[in-house]
Amino acid sequence: MAQIEETAALTHLEWDTPLFQTAIAQYEQAVPFADISEGVAERLRYPERAVMLSVPVRLDDERRVVFAGYRVQHSSVLGPTKGGIRYDTEVTLGECAALAVWMTWKCALLKLPYGGAKGGVRCNPRQMSQAELERLTRRFTSELLPVIGPQEDIPAPDMATNEQTMAWMMDTYSMQIGHAVPEIVTGKPISIGGSVFRHEATGAGVVMVIARACERLGWNLAEQRCVVQGFGNVGGIAAHELVARGATVIAVSDVSGGILDEAGLEIDAMLDFAKANGSLEAWESGRRITNEELLELPCDVLVLA
Amino acid sequence: MAQIEETAALTHLEWDTPLFQTAIAQYEQAVPFADISEGVAERLRYPERAVMLSVPVRLDDERRVVFAGYRVQHSSVLGPTKGGIRYDTEVTLGECAALAVWMTWKCALLKLPYGGAKGGVRCNPRQMSQAELERLTRRFTSELLPVIGPQEDIPAPDMATNEQTMAWMMDTYSMQIGHAVPEIVTGKPISIGGSVFRHEATGAGVVMVIARACERLGWNLAEQRCVVQGFGNVGGIAAHELVARGATVIAVSDVSGGILDEAGLEIDAMLDFAKANGSLEAWESGRRITNEELLELPCDVLVLA
Amino acid sequence: MAQIEETAALTHLEWDTPLFQTAIAQYEQAVPFADISEGVAERLRYPERAVMLSVPVRLDDERRVVFAGYRVQHSSVLGPTKGGIRYDTEVTLGECAALAVWMTWKCALLKLPYGGAKGGVRCNPRQMSQAELERLTRRFTSELLPVIGPQEDIPAPDMATNEQTMAWMMDTYSMQIGHAVPEIVTGKPISIGGSVFRHEATGAGVVMVIARACERLGWNLAEQRCVVQGFGNVGGIAAHELVARGATVIAVSDVSGGILDEAGLEIDAMLDFAKANGSLEAWESGRRITNEELLELPCDVLVLA
Amino acid sequence: MAQIEETAALTHLEWDTPLFQTAIAQYEQAVPFADISEGVAERLRYPERAVMLSVPVRLDDERRVVFAGYRVQHSSVLGPTKGGIRYDTEVTLGECAALAVWMTWKCALLKLPYGGAKGGVRCNPRQMSQAELERLTRRFTSELLPVIGPQEDIPAPDMATNEQTMAWMMDTYSMQIGHAVPEIVTGKPISIGGSVFRHEATGAGVVMVIARACERLGWNLAEQRCVVQGFGNVGGIAAHELVARGATVIAVSDVSGGILDEAGLEIDAMLDFAKANGSLEAWESGRRITNEELLELPCDVLVLA
Amino acid sequence: MAQIEETAALTHLEWDTPLFQTAIAQYEQAVPFADISEGVAERLRYPERAVMLSVPVRLDDERRVVFAGYRVQHSSVLGPTKGGIRYDTEVTLGECAALAVWMTWKCALLKLPYGGAKGGVRCNPRQMSQAELERLTRRFTSELLPVIGPQEDIPAPDMATNEQTMAWMMDTYSMQIGHAVPEIVTGKPISIGGSVFRHEATGAGVVMVIARACERLGWNLAEQRCVVQGFGNVGGIAAHELVARGATVIAVSDVSGGILDEAGLEIDAMLDFAKANGSLEAWESGRRITNEELLELPCDVLVLA
Amino acid sequence: MAQIEETAALTHLEWDTPLFQTAIAQYEQAVPFADISEGVAERLRYPERAVMLSVPVRLDDERRVVFAGYRVQHSSVLGPTKGGIRYDTEVTLGECAALAVWMTWKCALLKLPYGGAKGGVRCNPRQMSQAELERLTRRFTSELLPVIGPQEDIPAPDMATNEQTMAWMMDTYSMQIGHAVPEIVTGKPISIGGSVFRHEATGAGVVMVIARACERLGWNLAEQRCVVQGFGNVGGIAAHELVARGATVIAVSDVSGGILDEAGLEIDAMLDFAKANGSLEAWESGRRITNEELLELPCDVLVLA
């Protein structure tokens, strides 16, 4: 029988960045408390598969540039892997690997029959036109074809990708398969099969957690005074939900700073205003405060959105 | 229209090691002489696809260790990619990428309808038993399944892999497909569909080149005096071929040193002897010389095998 | 950049019959009110795909005749296309195209994730034996195989086709696939997976609409006096449903003429009678009236089945 | 047993144009001489399958236009169908059907294991840019996917389509399949797997037939005096081949008119000249004649290219 | 027209054992009462398909032994076949065929859209190590691949196979398919997708039937005195369920004999005891009786588990 | 580690008939001389897979009878299995298994990359009409679909099956696949892709062996006097070939008895006569002898066809 120095087997792999090491260090803390064999524990220290792809794209000025695309799949034992696709100049193999590991834990904590994945393209999406982003997304999806699928790996929106990106991915995949396959991505537009309430899910979920916490503490949520930092997709919806459940939101903030009204803010009117004007900068009622002041306001519930 | 800084697009990718930079630097020297568009040139600077796989293997002592497997495919435009699978502690993404690039050029120079690929597993094959190597090979092949195939990518033997390794790969692939698929690998044993003469190909090829060179120089190969350094799969066969074409081999060497006979050595008897005894150490006729002396012998043809 | 005369692009295509022009003219009236881009509008003016098939059939007298089969698929963007298969001497490409277009609108109005299709065979089903119809259906299904499927296009019964036709289609398709695929057709017999209540669905649906209308008008359906023209699959079931909801059905008609009883007819007994005797011709209670008289009876609800 | 009026079964189908009727009338003349059953004869009167496709294309001016695409497959009994793809404003179902029928006979006369097909897009290719033609070809190929394939139906160049068109079709098909599939089209560029000598095949074939005819007539081809009308892909190569076999070409013509030299023309020099200058208009030696004069020259062999 | 002696057509087939004849004899008794055609009746007399497989297994002592594996599928008309996989020295084609027939009737009586199947391996599982059973199961599953599938045929645990066996089958199948396919087997562990309550289903089902019987008889289950023979997976759970519904269990038995307490036994404590000690042998309260005495006890409900 | 009594593992399997035991006994005699491991030897003692199928067929009198079909595949290691399909009342699992084993050895002796298979249907083909045989063959082929294929298992004609049977099998298989697949069977008609010379192959092969034997013996075949028993597909063609190589055929026989002419028979005229008249019964030249007399004629070469 041969002797193998186990510790040397996988040192310094290409995904071994500080972020990935953080993810694995957290895992090592948890392993002793889990009732799993060393064989299983060892398997979960590494993503099952990582793919790097060259994605050639014709730019609007007719130059042809090749971008690097990534997809890392961590664990497919319980079902398909799933996780976001991000477009960013800092996307690396290590970042995707770390985020894929975390997606596995998120799914496992909710007992969902999924494993974790993450991917993306190293590019600067803010410098690219919509047409360029469409061509990038379609070509990236084509190259991903052998490793994604409703039973294999399901992409989702992430940093700098959105409903439109998912619609392009779904369309490219569906044309290859020969019929509409809405289950290939999550986060697609409702009109082509997306989930109702997905947009509101994160903000509303925050308030569900607050409600549960109040219940355990024996507090009545309707009597609480709340402060919400952030007024976008998460904070704005959380503020709306809090008011809807009877709570008083005394302060919110966005990029333009904070607004305080000890008697409670008119959240729905402010949401309409922010939607129409881009921010709350010109909102006139209430008292302007800095974001720092907001974070130090006395309150029962502080939401960091 | 957006502006994209092309130069930043793909810098510092995970396969960007010194070896890969060497391969690309050679390519950049050749590009100006090739009649290709910048779009095509750009595409060929990057492998199309690279896959990293975790390969869990049960060792003979029942430990479960995870090895890192790689496969890089450089260009599939003209047909399937092909290239070796190596088992070595130094296998990295960058090494596989560089070797895959070179495989594309080798195929292109011979006008073969193939592109280049290369892969391997980071392990120490000398520390592993045959049973462990079989389990490693079979699991690595299983994980490779979505990206290899007779029309997609064809593995071959390379450093520390051989006919047996290819037989395991072919068997694993064939069981998945449901019938024998000999065309999934090259370099397999003749009994299951391997190519006759592949074993002798390199040594015989050396002599074909020598014969061509003589032809151009106006020399008669049958009149040349030859020295061959090395007496294994390449040198031994080259020596045999030289003699078969009428040339005189006056000296050969192997790990045990060199042997000289100005009248010409009995190569075929020496080959039988070496096969039976492991080396030429105990061969008694001729004069023993050092390897250094051999390299400085006056001769017409010197083969460095 | 080249100039293309758009209007000439698709004039006088083979499906461009008066019926198809009617369908498109209706569409053109609706387009200005829909919030869709011209690109989308243009796409929906044409079926995505139309297939004409030659269907060779051995007749009972051993002659071999070739029939023309059709299948037109209008829009597959939201999911599989679906629609009927008709057997008729007047089936043409234009008719199938027009009906496929209308199926898309029907599905869209109910927000079903389906698109429209329609097909059929040009034949005279009344001149054919059951054995000939079976052979025709099975061969037509075989020829359709590359373009139908549970995710691609789902046939349904239509003019001169029925549950038995769908059972033959499902069996032929399932044998090709290798296992039972009930989801390939709708309208199949309940014993092999058909939907309960499909038979009654149209008649019951008529009464659901009447109930809604009453609700809006502030009427009590149980107090209404109803006249039903037709006493088959639609009218008979509608009459039964009206009575079951408390309404009074004062007159019905079938091919044998009308029957009136201002005090309300015994609908369930009449249904049993019609089933046993083929029509209401020999039904003895009530007053015989003509169909024309029936249509002019004073009443609250008139059902034209 | 039911009675079916066979003659009415398939009258006035959508492909029943004068051209198709011509093809079938020729067939009916041949049938009595063929040793085939009526069942087989009947089957061959109709194409097995015809597909009409809507092909949406984005024009260079951003308009979205839908073109009609066609593919008709006549007989697949002996192997895959094959035949050209044409781009023309006059493409119709009937034209494709007639040409598909003729392709079956052409293959059968050469005992090739293929059947006939033909297809195309109704468009004006002379009004379209290369980019528009590429988008048209790629989308048309995508829509054709379920009905073409190396074992099913193999496209080829035809009116207004060429090597480039076939390269686009092959690339689109290959990306869908996941690897290079050169066998999906004939007539592709040699660099991606096209056949050597295909370009010269028609012109050289003309001369092969002439040589056979001379052989039967007991003439010596090398002694014949030849006139060639046309100096392009067919006529130019035929003239070259005639000269290569020793014959004397005394006159040729192109769009600029005819050139006569009773002593024989310098064909190879003229071919170089025409290639460099676009036509023979400025060619100075020999005597200028009209095309009509050329056709009435006394000669042994007249080639109408 | 030829004459065929029908009765001779399928006599003495290899599956024609006494057990299979028993199954068919029962079927013949039922056929006259079923409203089915003779064609359908004839079809159901024979399994649709039976497969015998050689399963080579490496034993722990390195010998290679070949085992015989079986799978018989009786009827796939209504949906996939399903049924157990047994490991036993007495497994034969006839036994599997008979049990497959009975599975069809079981599914049909519950109107489930499934047909019957049964299979197994002829081996002595008590002489085999866990490692040998794993290798046997994985290889048997590989060989079964072309004939099983979630839509074709679904294995389940049976004699000497259990949750672990199903987990190996699912894993082997999933690796072949390329992603987790929990629906390929029933009876798998809950952690990889097994059904909650399957373990308790048989015992609880017995009590559901008793409750229904009481209801029809007008008895109050809570007032009944019950005797349960057997205290394992079926009897133990049945006893627990009877007590949970208020009934009195006066006696139970296991391999160690019976225990009687006219006042009612403490079933839950006994279950805990049996789980901890392997049997009720050392249970001290109640009166020891023989199994024969138990079967003759006066009682309202007697459960033979 | 468990103990397994190997000898008991596979005794008395359903294919274990005297014929199969004969085949295996021959194998056991050969094994000691073969250079193979015990693991390989053990594997080859058993067919890899045997399938029994119920084949429901509608007879001409509308009765529905179920026939038993078989296919046994012995070894697929070197490539697809291949072997005949026989229709006979004596077809059993054991017979098919024995013949499949022998097919493996036949292929191996010729170093063909195939393994052995054999199959058939238990029926009396002489009592069945052509229409019934077609329906039987087509349904049997449909049921075989999951286990045959050009890469998996290739049927051929055998007892009571012929070119027509293979044409039905090929057509049924091709319709399932969607295009012509001539490589699914051997022995099909030349017009749909069968091999030229297959019909003559056995008779001509006999003479090739005779020619080789003469060569070794130093005889001149053209000087030999030959007797041929049988005048059909084998004997008739052998007689023709012998004459074509210059030998003298002095006597032949068929069902009508023998014919002798010491000066040599006019074989080609006799072949034409037999084809026209069904036998040589009315052939007038030569001397009539009995079959027994023929077998005792003095001669150099005796062919038992």
XYZ file of N, CA and C in Angstrom, chain A residues 173-183, chain C residues 48-49 51 71-83 100 104 107 113-118 144-156 173 177 181 183-186, chain D residues 143 145-147:
180
model
N -30.714 29.999 -23.661
C -30.818 28.585 -23.297
C -32.004 27.925 -23.994
N -33.145 28.599 -24.004
C -34.360 28.025 -24.592
C -34.196 27.788 -26.084
N -33.540 28.718 -26.780
C -33.336 28.514 -28.211
C -32.451 27.299 -28.467
N -31.489 27.056 -27.590
C -30.641 25.877 -27.753
C -31.433 24.599 -27.520
N -32.290 24.615 -26.496
C -33.055 23.413 -26.155
C -34.184 23.200 -27.161
N -34.740 24.284 -27.687
C -35.798 24.149 -28.690
C -37.178 24.512 -28.187
N -37.309 24.858 -26.932
C -38.588 25.342 -26.408
C -38.310 26.160 -25.148
N -39.319 26.943 -24.724
C -39.146 27.808 -23.555
C -38.828 26.987 -22.309
N -37.761 27.357 -21.590
C -37.344 26.660 -20.366
C -37.225 27.692 -19.249
N -38.360 28.162 -18.714
C -38.276 29.222 -17.703
C -37.522 28.771 -16.452
N -37.476 27.470 -16.162
C -36.860 26.995 -14.921
C -35.338 27.013 -14.970
N -44.814 31.096 -36.310
C -43.383 30.786 -36.245
C -43.006 29.673 -37.211
N -43.876 28.673 -37.302
C -43.529 27.507 -38.103
C -44.782 26.817 -38.619
N -45.794 23.210 -40.892
C -45.281 21.973 -41.463
C -46.373 21.318 -42.303
N -49.508 21.182 -39.659
C -49.416 21.653 -38.287
C -48.785 23.041 -38.330
N -49.478 24.015 -37.794
C -48.985 25.390 -37.760
C -48.846 25.814 -36.304
N -47.663 26.353 -35.948
C -47.383 26.816 -34.584
C -47.152 28.316 -34.633
N -47.985 29.057 -33.905
C -47.934 30.508 -34.053
C -46.937 31.189 -33.130
N -46.953 30.874 -31.850
C -46.060 31.588 -30.929
C -45.691 30.707 -29.752
N -44.381 30.480 -29.567
C -43.923 29.589 -28.497
C -43.174 30.344 -27.416
N -43.331 31.654 -27.365
C -42.530 32.458 -26.454
C -42.848 32.174 -24.992
N -44.123 31.984 -24.673
C -44.501 31.829 -23.268
C -44.539 30.389 -22.802
N -44.427 29.450 -23.703
C -44.491 28.038 -23.327
C -44.857 27.218 -24.543
N -45.211 25.942 -24.355
C -45.552 25.102 -25.498
C -46.742 25.688 -26.256
N -46.786 25.434 -27.552
C -48.001 25.756 -28.292
C -49.003 24.635 -28.070
N -50.282 24.948 -28.223
C -51.304 23.911 -28.145
C -52.482 24.267 -29.037
N -53.213 23.239 -29.476
C -54.372 23.477 -30.323
C -54.786 22.194 -31.014
N -54.490 28.934 -35.556
C -53.346 28.948 -34.632
C -53.183 30.331 -34.023
N -53.483 31.533 -29.916
C -52.550 32.341 -29.119
C -53.309 33.389 -28.310
N -55.265 31.802 -25.336
C -54.381 31.478 -24.201
C -53.937 32.744 -23.479
N -49.661 29.935 -19.747
C -48.307 29.916 -20.330
C -48.236 29.012 -21.554
N -49.075 29.297 -22.538
C -49.108 28.533 -23.778
C -49.200 29.482 -24.966
N -48.836 28.961 -26.143
C -49.077 29.680 -27.381
C -50.023 28.873 -28.243
N -50.387 29.411 -29.417
C -51.395 28.768 -30.243
C -50.820 27.909 -31.350
N -51.530 26.823 -31.655
C -51.186 25.957 -32.782
C -52.476 25.386 -33.338
N -52.427 24.845 -34.514
C -53.577 24.130 -35.075
C -53.060 23.258 -36.199
N -45.264 13.760 -37.337
C -45.215 14.991 -36.531
C -44.131 14.950 -35.455
N -43.601 13.765 -35.174
C -42.719 13.605 -34.016
C -41.664 14.688 -33.809
N -40.937 15.118 -34.862
C -39.889 16.110 -34.561
C -40.410 17.470 -34.112
N -41.702 17.738 -34.302
C -42.178 19.099 -33.970
C -43.186 19.151 -32.832
N -43.628 18.000 -32.279
C -44.521 18.049 -31.123
C -43.804 17.530 -29.884
N -44.445 17.697 -28.744
C -43.872 17.248 -27.470
C -44.505 18.019 -26.332
N -44.456 17.479 -25.122
C -45.101 18.142 -23.985
C -44.552 19.541 -23.721
N -43.303 19.784 -24.093
C -42.720 21.112 -23.912
C -42.728 21.906 -25.208
N -43.111 21.302 -26.330
C -43.031 21.980 -27.615
C -44.416 22.309 -28.190
N -45.271 21.313 -28.370
C -46.558 21.542 -29.019
C -47.479 20.383 -28.660
N -48.685 20.703 -28.163
C -49.581 19.711 -27.574
C -50.882 19.657 -28.363
N -51.138 18.572 -29.112
C -52.393 18.442 -29.865
C -53.606 18.269 -28.953
N -54.774 18.511 -29.537
C -56.046 18.383 -28.825
C -57.101 17.943 -29.830
N -47.043 8.197 -29.841
C -45.964 9.014 -29.297
C -45.236 8.280 -28.172
N -41.255 7.233 -27.601
C -40.443 7.738 -26.490
C -39.973 6.583 -25.613
N -46.581 8.753 -22.065
C -46.435 10.214 -21.984
C -47.828 10.838 -22.107
N -49.008 13.529 -21.120
C -49.034 14.981 -21.281
C -48.809 15.425 -22.729
N -48.719 14.500 -23.677
C -48.511 14.890 -25.071
C -49.800 15.376 -25.736
N -50.960 14.982 -25.224
C -52.246 15.450 -25.781
C -53.182 15.842 -24.655
N -54.110 16.748 -24.965
C -55.233 16.968 -24.066
C -56.436 16.253 -24.689
N -33.863 28.102 -36.819
C -35.246 27.645 -36.957
C -35.313 26.287 -37.652
N -33.240 23.882 -37.207
C -32.566 22.847 -36.415
C -33.324 21.531 -36.250
N -34.645 21.543 -35.936
C -35.264 20.234 -35.708
C -35.378 19.375 -36.964
N -35.182 19.928 -38.146
C -35.401 19.120 -39.358
C -34.152 18.899 -40.198
